[in-house]
Coordinates of C-alpha atoms in Angstrom, one line a residue:
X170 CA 0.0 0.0 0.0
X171 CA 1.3 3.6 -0.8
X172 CA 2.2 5.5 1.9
X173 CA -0.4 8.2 1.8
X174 CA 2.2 10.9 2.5
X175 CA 4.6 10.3 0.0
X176 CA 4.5 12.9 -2.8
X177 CA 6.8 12.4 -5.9
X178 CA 8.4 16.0 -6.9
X179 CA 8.7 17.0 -10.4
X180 CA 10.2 20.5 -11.6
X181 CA 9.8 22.5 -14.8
X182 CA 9.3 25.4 -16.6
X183 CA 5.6 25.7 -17.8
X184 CA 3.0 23.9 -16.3
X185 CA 0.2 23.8 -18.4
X186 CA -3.2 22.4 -17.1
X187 CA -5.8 21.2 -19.8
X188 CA -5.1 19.9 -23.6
X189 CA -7.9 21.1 -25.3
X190 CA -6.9 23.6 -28.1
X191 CA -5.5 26.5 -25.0
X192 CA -3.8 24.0 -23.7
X193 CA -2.1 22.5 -26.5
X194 CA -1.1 25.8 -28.1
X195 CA 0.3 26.6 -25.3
X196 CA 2.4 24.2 -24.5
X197 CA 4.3 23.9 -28.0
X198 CA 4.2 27.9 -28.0
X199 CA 5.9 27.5 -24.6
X200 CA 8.3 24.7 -25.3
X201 CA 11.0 26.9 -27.1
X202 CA 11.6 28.6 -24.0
X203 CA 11.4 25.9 -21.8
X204 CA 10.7 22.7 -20.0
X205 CA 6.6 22.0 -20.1
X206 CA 4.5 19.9 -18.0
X207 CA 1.2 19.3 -20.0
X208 CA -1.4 17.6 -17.4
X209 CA -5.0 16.2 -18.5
X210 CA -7.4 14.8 -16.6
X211 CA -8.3 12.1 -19.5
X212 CA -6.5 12.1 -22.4
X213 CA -6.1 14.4 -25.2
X214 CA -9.2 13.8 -26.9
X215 CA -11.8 14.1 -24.3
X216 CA -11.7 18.1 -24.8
X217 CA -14.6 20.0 -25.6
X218 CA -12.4 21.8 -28.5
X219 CA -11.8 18.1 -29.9
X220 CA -15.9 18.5 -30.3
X221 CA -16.2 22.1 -32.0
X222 CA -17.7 21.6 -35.1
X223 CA -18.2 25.5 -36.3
X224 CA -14.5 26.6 -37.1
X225 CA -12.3 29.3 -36.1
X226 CA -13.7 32.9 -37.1
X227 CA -11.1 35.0 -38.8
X228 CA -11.3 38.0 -41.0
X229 CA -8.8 36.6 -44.1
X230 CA -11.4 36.7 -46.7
X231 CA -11.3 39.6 -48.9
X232 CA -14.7 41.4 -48.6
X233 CA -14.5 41.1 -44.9
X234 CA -12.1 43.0 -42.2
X235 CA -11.2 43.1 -38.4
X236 CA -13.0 46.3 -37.9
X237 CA -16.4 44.2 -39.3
X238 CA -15.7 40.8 -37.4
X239 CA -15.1 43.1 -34.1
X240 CA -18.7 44.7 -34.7
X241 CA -20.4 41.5 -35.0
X242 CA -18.7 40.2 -31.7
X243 CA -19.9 43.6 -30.1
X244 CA -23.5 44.0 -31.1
X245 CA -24.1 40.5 -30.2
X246 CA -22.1 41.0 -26.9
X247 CA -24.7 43.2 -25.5
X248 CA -22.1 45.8 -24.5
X249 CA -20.3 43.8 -21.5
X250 CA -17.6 44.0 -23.8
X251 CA -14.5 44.4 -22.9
X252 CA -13.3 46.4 -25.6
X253 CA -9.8 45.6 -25.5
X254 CA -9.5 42.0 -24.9
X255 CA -12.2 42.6 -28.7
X256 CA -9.4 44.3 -30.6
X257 CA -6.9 42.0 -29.6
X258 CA -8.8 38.7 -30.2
X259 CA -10.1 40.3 -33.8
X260 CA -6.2 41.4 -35.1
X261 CA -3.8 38.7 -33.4
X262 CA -6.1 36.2 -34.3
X263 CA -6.2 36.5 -37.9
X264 CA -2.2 36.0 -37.1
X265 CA -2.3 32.9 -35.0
X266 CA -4.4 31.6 -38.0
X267 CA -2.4 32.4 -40.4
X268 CA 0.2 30.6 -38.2
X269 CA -1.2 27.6 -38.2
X270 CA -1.8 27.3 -41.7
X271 CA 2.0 28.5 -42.1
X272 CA 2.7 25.0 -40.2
X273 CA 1.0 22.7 -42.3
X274 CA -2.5 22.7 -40.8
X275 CA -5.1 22.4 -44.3
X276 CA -8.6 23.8 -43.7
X277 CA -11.8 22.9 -45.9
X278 CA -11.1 24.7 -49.8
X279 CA -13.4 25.6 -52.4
X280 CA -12.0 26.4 -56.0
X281 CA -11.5 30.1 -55.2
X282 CA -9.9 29.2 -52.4
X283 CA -11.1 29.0 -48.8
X284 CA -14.1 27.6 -48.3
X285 CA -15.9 30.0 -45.3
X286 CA -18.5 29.0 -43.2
X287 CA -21.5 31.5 -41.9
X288 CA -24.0 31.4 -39.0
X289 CA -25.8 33.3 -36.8
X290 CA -24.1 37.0 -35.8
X291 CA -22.1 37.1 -38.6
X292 CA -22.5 39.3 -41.4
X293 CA -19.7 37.8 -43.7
X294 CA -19.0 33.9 -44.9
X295 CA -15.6 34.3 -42.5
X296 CA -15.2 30.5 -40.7
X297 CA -12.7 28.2 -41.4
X298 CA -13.8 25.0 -41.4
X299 CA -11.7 21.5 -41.5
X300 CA -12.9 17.8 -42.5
X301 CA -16.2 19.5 -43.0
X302 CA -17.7 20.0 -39.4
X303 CA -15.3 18.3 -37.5
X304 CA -12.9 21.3 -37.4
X305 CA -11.9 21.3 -33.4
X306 CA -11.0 17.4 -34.0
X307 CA -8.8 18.1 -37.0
X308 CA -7.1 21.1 -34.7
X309 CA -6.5 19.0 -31.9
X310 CA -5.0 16.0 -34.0
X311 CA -2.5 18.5 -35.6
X312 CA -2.1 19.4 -32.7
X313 CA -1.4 16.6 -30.3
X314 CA 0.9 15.1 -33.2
X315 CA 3.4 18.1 -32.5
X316 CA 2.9 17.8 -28.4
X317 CA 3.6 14.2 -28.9
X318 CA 7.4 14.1 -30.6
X319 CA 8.3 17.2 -28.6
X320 CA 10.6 16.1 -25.9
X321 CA 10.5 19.2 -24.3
X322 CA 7.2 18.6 -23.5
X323 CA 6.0 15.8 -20.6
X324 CA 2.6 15.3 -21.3
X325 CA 0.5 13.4 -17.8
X326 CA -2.4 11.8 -18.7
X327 CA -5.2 10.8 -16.7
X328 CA -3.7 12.9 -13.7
X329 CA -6.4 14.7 -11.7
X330 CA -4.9 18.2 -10.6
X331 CA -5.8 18.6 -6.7
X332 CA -4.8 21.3 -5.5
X333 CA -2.9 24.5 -6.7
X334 CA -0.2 25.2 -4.7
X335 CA -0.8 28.6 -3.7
X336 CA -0.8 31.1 -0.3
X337 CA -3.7 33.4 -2.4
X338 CA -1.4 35.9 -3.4
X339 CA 0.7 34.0 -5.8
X340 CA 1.3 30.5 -7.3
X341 CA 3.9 27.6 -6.7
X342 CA 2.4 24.8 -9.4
X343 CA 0.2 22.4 -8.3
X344 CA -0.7 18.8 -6.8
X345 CA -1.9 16.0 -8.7
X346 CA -3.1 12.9 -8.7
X347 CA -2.2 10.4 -11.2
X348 CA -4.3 7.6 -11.7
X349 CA -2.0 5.1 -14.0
X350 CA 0.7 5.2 -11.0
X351 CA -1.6 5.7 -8.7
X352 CA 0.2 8.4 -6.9
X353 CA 0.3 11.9 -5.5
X354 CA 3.2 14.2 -7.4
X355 CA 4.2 17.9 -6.8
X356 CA 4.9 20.0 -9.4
X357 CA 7.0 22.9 -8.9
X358 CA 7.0 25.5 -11.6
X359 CA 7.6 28.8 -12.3
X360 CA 4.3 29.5 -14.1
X361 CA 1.0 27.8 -13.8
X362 CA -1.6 28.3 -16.6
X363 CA -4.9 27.1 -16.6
X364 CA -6.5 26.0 -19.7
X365 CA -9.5 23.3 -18.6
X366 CA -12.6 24.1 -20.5
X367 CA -15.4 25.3 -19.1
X368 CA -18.6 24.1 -16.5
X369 CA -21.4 22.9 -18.5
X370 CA -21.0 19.4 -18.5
X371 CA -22.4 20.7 -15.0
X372 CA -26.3 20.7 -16.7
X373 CA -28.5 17.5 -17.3
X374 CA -29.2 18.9 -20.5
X375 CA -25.3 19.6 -22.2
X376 CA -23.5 19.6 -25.3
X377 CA -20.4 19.3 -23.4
X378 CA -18.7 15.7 -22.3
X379 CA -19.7 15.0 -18.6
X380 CA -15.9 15.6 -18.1
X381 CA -16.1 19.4 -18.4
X382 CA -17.2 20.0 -15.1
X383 CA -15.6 23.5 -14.0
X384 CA -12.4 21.8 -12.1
X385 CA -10.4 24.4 -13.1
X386 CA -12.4 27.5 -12.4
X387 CA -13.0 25.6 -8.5
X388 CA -8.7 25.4 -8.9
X389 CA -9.0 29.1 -9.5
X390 CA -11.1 30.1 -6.8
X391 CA -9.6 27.9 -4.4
X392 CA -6.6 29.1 -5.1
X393 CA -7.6 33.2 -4.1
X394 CA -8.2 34.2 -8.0
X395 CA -11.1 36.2 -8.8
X396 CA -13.8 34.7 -10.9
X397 CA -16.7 36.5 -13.5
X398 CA -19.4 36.8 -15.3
X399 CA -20.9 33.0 -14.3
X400 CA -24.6 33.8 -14.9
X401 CA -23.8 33.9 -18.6
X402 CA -24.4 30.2 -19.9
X403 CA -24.7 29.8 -23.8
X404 CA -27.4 27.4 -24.8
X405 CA -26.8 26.2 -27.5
X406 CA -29.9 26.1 -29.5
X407 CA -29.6 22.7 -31.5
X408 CA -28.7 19.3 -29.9
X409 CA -30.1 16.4 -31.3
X410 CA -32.5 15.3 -28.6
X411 CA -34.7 11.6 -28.7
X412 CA -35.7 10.1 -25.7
X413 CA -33.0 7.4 -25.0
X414 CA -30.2 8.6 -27.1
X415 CA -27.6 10.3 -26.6
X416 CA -27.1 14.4 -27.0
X417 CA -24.4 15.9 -29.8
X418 CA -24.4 19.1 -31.1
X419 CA -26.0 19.7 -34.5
X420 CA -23.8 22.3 -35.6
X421 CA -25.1 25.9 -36.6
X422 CA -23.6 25.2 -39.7
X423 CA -25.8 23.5 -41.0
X424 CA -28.3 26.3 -41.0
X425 CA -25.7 28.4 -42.4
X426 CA -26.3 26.5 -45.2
X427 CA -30.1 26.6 -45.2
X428 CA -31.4 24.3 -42.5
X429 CA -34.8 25.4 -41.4
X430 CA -36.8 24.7 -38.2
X431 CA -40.0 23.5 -38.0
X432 CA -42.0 22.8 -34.9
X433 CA -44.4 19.7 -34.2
X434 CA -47.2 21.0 -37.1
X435 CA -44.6 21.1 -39.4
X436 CA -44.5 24.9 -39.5
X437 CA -41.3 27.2 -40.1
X438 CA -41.9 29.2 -36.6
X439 CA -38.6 31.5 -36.9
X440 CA -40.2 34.4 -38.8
X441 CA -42.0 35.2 -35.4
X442 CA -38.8 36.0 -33.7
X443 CA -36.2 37.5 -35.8
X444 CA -35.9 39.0 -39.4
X445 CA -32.5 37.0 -39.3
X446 CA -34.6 34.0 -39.0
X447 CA -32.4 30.6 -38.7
X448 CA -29.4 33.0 -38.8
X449 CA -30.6 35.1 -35.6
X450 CA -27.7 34.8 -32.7
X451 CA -27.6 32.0 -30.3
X452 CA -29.6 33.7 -27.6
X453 CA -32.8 34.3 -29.3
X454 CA -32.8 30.9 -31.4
X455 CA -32.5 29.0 -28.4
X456 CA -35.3 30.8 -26.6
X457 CA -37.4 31.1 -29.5
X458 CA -37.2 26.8 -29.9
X459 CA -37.7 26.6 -25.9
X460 CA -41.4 29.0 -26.6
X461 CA -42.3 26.8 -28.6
X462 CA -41.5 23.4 -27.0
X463 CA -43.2 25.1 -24.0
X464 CA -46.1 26.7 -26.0
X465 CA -46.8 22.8 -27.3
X466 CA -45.8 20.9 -24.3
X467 CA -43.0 19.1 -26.9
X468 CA -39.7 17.9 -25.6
X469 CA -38.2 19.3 -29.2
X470 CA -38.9 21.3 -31.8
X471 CA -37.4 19.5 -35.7
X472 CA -34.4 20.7 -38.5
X473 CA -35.0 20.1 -41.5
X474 CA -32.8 19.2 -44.2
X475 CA -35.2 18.0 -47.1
X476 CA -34.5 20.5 -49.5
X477 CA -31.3 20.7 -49.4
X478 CA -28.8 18.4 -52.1
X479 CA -28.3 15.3 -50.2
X480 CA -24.7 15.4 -51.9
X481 CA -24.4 19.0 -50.2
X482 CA -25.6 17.2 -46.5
X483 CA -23.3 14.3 -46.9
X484 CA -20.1 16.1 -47.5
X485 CA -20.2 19.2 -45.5
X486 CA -22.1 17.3 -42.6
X487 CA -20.6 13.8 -43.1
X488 CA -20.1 13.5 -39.1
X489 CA -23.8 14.7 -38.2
X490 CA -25.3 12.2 -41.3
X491 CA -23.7 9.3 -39.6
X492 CA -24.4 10.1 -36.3
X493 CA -27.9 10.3 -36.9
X494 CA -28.1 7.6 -39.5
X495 CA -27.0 5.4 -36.2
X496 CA -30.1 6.8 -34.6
X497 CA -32.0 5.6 -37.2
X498 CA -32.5 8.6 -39.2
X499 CA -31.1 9.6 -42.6
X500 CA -31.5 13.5 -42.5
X501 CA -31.4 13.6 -46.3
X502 CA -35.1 12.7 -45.7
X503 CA -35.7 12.6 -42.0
X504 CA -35.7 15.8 -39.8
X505 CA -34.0 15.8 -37.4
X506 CA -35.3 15.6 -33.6
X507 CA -33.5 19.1 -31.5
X508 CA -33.6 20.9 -28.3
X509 CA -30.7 23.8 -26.5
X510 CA -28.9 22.6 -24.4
X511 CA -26.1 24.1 -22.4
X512 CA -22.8 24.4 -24.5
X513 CA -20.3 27.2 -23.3
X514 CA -19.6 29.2 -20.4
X515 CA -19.3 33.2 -20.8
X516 CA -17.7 33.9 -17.4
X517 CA -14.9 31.7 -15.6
X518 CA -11.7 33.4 -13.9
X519 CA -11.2 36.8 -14.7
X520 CA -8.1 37.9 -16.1
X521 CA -6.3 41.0 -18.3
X522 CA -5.8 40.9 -21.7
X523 CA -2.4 39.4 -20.9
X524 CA -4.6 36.3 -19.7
X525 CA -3.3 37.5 -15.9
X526 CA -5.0 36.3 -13.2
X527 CA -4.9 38.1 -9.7
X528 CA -2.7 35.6 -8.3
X529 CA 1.0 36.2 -9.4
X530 CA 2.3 33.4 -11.6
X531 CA -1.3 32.2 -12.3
X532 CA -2.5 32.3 -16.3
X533 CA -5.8 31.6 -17.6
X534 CA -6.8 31.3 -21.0
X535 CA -9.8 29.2 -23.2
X536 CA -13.2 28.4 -21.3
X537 CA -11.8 28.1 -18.6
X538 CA -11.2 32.2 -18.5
X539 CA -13.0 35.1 -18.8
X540 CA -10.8 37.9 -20.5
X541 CA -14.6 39.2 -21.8
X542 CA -13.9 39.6 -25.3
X543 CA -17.4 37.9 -25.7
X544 CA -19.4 40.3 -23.2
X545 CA -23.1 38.8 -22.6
X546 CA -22.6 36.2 -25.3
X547 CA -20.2 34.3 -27.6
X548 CA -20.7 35.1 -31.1
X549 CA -20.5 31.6 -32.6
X550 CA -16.9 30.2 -33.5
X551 CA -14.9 33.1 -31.8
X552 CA -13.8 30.4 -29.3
X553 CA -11.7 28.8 -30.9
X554 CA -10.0 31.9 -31.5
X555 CA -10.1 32.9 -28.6
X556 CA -7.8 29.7 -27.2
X557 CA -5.1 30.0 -30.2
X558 CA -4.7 34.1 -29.1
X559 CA -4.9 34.1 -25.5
X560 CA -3.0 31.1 -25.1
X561 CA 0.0 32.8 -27.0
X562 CA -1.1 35.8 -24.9
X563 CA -0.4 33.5 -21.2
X564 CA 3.0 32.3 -22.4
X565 CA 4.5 35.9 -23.2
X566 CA 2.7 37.0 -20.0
X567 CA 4.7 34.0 -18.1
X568 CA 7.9 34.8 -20.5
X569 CA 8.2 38.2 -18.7
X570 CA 6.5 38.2 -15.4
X571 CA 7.2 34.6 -14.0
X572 CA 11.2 34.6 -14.7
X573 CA 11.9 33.4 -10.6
X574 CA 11.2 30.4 -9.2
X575 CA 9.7 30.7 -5.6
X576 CA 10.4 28.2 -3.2
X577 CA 6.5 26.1 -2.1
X578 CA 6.0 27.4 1.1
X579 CA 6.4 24.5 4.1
X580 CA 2.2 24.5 4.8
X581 CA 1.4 24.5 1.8
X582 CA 3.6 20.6 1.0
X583 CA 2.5 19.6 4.5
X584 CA -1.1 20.1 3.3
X585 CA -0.2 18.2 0.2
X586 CA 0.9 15.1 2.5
X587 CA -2.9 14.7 3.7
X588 CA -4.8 14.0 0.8
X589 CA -6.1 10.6 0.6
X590 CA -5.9 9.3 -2.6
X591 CA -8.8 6.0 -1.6
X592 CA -12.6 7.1 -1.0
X593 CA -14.8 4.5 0.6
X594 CA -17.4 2.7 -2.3
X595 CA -19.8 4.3 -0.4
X596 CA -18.7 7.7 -0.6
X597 CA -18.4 7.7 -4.8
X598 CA -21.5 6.6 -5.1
X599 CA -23.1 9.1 -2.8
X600 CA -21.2 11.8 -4.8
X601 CA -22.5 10.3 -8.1
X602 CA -25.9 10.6 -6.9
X603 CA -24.9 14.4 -5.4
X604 CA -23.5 15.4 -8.9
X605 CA -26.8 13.5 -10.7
X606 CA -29.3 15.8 -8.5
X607 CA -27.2 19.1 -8.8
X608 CA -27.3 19.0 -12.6
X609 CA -31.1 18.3 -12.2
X610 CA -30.9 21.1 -10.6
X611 CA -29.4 23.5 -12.4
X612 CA -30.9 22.1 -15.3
X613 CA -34.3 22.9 -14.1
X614 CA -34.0 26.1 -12.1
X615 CA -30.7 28.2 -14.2
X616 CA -31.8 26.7 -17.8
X617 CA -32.9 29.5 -20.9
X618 CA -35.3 31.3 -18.6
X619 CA -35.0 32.1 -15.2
X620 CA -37.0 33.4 -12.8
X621 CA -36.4 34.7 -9.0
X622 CA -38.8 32.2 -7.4
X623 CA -37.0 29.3 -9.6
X624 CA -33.9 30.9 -9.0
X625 CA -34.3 30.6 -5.3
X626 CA -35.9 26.9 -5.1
X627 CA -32.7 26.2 -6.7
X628 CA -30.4 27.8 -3.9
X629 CA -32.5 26.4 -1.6
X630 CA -31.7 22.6 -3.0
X631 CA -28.1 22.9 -3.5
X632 CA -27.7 24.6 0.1
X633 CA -29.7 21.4 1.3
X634 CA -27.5 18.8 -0.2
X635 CA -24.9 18.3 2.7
X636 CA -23.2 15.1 3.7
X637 CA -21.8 14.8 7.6
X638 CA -18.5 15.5 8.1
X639 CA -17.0 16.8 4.6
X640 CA -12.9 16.3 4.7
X641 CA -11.1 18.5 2.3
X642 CA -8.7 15.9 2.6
X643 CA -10.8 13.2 0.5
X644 CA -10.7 13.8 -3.1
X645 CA -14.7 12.8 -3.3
X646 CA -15.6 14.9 -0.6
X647 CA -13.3 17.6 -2.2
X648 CA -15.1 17.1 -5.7
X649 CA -18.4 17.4 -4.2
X650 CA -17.5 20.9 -2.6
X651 CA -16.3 22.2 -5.9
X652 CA -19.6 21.0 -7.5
X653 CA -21.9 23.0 -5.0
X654 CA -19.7 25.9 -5.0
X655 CA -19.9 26.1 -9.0
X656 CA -23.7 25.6 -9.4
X657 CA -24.2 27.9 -6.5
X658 CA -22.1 30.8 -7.9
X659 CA -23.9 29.9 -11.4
X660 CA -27.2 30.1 -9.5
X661 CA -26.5 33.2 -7.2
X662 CA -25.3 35.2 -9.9
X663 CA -28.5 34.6 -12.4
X664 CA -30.5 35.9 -8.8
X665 CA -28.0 38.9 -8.8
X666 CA -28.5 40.1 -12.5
X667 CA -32.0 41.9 -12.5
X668 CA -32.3 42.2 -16.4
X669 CA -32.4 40.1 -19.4
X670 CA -29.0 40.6 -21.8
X671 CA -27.4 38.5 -23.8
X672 CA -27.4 34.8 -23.1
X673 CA -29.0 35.9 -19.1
X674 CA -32.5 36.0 -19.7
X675 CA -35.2 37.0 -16.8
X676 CA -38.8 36.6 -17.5
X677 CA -39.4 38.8 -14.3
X678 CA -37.2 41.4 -15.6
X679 CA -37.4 40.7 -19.6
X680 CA -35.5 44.2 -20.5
X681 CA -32.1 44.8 -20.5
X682 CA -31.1 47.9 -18.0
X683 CA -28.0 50.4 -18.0
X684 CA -27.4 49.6 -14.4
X685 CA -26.5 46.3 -15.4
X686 CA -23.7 47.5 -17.1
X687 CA -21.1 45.7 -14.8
X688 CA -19.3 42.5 -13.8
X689 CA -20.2 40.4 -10.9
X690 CA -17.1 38.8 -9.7
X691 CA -16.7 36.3 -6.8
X692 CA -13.9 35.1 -4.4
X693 CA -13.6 32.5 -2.2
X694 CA -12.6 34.8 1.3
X695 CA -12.0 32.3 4.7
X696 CA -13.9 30.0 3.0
X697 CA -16.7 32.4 2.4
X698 CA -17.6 33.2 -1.5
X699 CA -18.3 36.9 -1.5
X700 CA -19.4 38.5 -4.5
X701 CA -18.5 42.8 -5.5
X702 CA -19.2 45.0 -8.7
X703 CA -17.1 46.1 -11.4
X704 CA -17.4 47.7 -14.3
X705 CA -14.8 45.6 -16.3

């Protein structure tokens, strides 16, 4: 049996926690200036980038511009902007684009060349899209095939981060646990950059792998760092949804290219809610396909595909043909069965445009962050971008701010000696059964449209589920902690906000309202989670 104090050290450079697309372009950015520790919790193609179908927005095609992509990413933004973080994500990232097809990475062509993507926000065809809708996958293999032969770079897979190591003012690296060895290791490094995704894998109802359950904005808080913005949940609006199968994302794409919804009589209902129809943003598809569901008493509202070339649908959408040819449907004649369902987090931990945290040493960039170049919404496929810029963004930062290495205070590797690395049968399954009702939860009370007296049934359950005698020390009980402090501040912070913008709407308060123009930030104080105001 191990010896539950025993903690393997490690050293290096850069540690990088997460290998989705942040992660991954991080840690090759970051490996010509050093030794890199790459840790994820699964392995490297359990991300939620893997899963981004869209593309990457970028303004390389000629009839479009920076000044025209930043003004889409604005009006749909629902000025929480933050204007800066909006430049920079707009310019460097037609760079970091470029970039990538510099090293060899091909995206989808059409015989004039590119071959660029629209939907909803955008006013020009400007996103890149690889192996039709499968782009994140075909970003993350190119990739992981350059993290994998680069021996500067020590990839841990299946290794649970624990703990950051950190007094709340700055950051040492970070305990984790590794489940192939079955041991607890310390790593020491001189800068700590946290790239995990984001939280809605946290919802029943998700688009997101289970996996993507806001570990490392609980790593953040923990840790002293300030987080933001977490009543902003994009729905996404289409996920295929049949009673008994599982949900995937039917990308917006495909109503970029003329995909139409229909409700339960078979009637095109879009023209009721926006002159953009199919095209509208995220916000107001999703809550015009949840009026109707409710307006019906249906579980889904349909896409249809019928009159589209069924050449068209099996190229460009060859992933989502076969996915729901093994449901039984062939979309070339069938419609296809949707619903929203939760998809990306807005907020996470707040940082500067140099993807900064308020903890010295500690980076965020990806999901997991909240710079807030997408304000009160995400306009669709800046994510991506959004990873490639700011995670170039958290090595310079690192480069030139995090040149010492600091010593890990004596508490904080005692502390590290106490984690128990074995939870009692009984305590996983108790925590399954925790994590199945907060998702119910959260699902049901903080969904599309929320409501004070939902909104506070909601508080009430989380603050209800309690087991006896919590140990921080236990990594289930620890788990289960993070869990009720994520849907709380998720919950707390929809209560806060009293006004509907962007992807936050109220029915009680169904108007957006200049007083709202501010941040609601949160941090975890002698284990009390206060919130304040700010207006960035």
């Amino acid at each position: 049996v191990m010896n539950k104090s025993s903690v393997t050290e490690v050293k290096t450079d850069f540690l990088i926690i997460g290998s989705g697309l942040s992660g991954l372009y991080a840690a090759i950015y970051a490996s010509k200036f050093g030794k890199v520790a790459l840790i994820t919790k699964s392995s490297i193609q359990e991300s939620n980038s893997y899963w981004a179908q869209g593309g990457i927005a970028a303004a390389i095609n000629s009839d479009d511009s920076t000044e025209i992509h930043k003004k889409d990413t604005l009006s749909v933004g629902c000025g929480l902007n933050n204007l800066d973080a909006v430049n920079i994500m707009v310019s460097e990232g037609t760079e970091r684009v470029l970039e990538l097809i510099n090293q060899g990475m091909s995206f989808d062509r059409a015989e004039s060349g590119f071959d660029f993507g629209i939907e909803g926000g955008h006013s020009r065809r400007r996103i890149l899209h690889a192996l039709g809708n499968e782009t994140g996958k075909a970003v993350v293999d190119f990739l992981s095939k350059e993290v994998q032969k680069n021996n500067k770079i020590k990839i841990y897979e299946n290794s649970f981060v624990i703990d950051l190591f950190s007094d709340s003012k700055t950051c040492f690296g970070c305990l984790v646990f590794s489940d192939t060895k079955k041991n607890k290791i310390s790593i020491h490094s001189k800068s700590t950059i946290l790239a995990t995704g984001g939280a809605c894998g946290l919802y029943s109802q998700s688009s997101n792998p289970s996996s993507t359950s806001g570990d490392g904005i609980a790593l953040g808080l923990n840790a002293g760092a300030t987080v933001k913005d977490m009543e902003f949940i994009q729905f996404h609006p289409t996920v295929f949804s049949k009673e008994g199968a599982k949900n995937f994302l039917i990308s917006e794409a495909i109503r970029g290219e003329g995909g139409q919804l229909i409700n339960h009589s078979k009637i095109r209902f879009m023209e009721n809610y926006s002159k953009q129809l199919e095209l509208a943003p995220r916000d107001i598809v999703a809550r015009a396909i949840f009026n109707e569901m409710r307006m019906n008493g249906e579980k889904n509202v349909f896409l249809s595909l019928k009159h589209l070339k069924s050449s068209l649908i099996k190229n460009r959408f060859k992933n989502t043909f076969e996915l729901c040819l093994r449901e039984g449907l062939d979309i070339t004649k069938d419609d296809i069965p949707v619903s929203p369902a939760a998809h990306y987090m807005i907020g996470g931990i707040k940082t500067n445009a140099g993807s900064q945290t308020n903890i010295k040493n500690l980076y965020a960039c990806g999901e997991v962050a909240c710079v807030g170049a997408h304000g009160a919404n995400r306009l669709a496929s800046n994510s991506l971008l959004e990873c490639l810029v700011f995670a170039k963004r958290a090595i310079d930062s690192a480069l030139e701010l995090s040149k010492k290495e600091k010593q890990i205070p004596k508490k904080l590797i005692e502390k590290a000696k106490k984690y128990s690395l074995i939870s009692s049968d009984k305590k996983v399954e108790s925590y399954l059964n925790y994590r199945i009702s907060l998702s119910q939860i959260i699902n049901n009370y903080v969904g599309i449209l929320r409501n004070k007296k939902d909104l506070l049934l909601a508080l009430n359950e989380i603050s209800s589920i309690k087991r006896k005698n919590l140990d921080e020390f236990d990594l289930i009980d620890k788990r289960l902690m993070n869990l009720k402090s994520l849907t709380y501040l998720i919950t707390k912070s929809a209560l806060l906000r009293e006004e509907s913008r962007g992807a936050h709407i109220r029915e009680d308060f169904s108007s957006q309202s200049n007083k709202w123009l501010k941040h609601i930030n949160w941090k975890l104080t002698n284990g009390t989670l206060r919130f304040s105001y700010s207006k960035q």
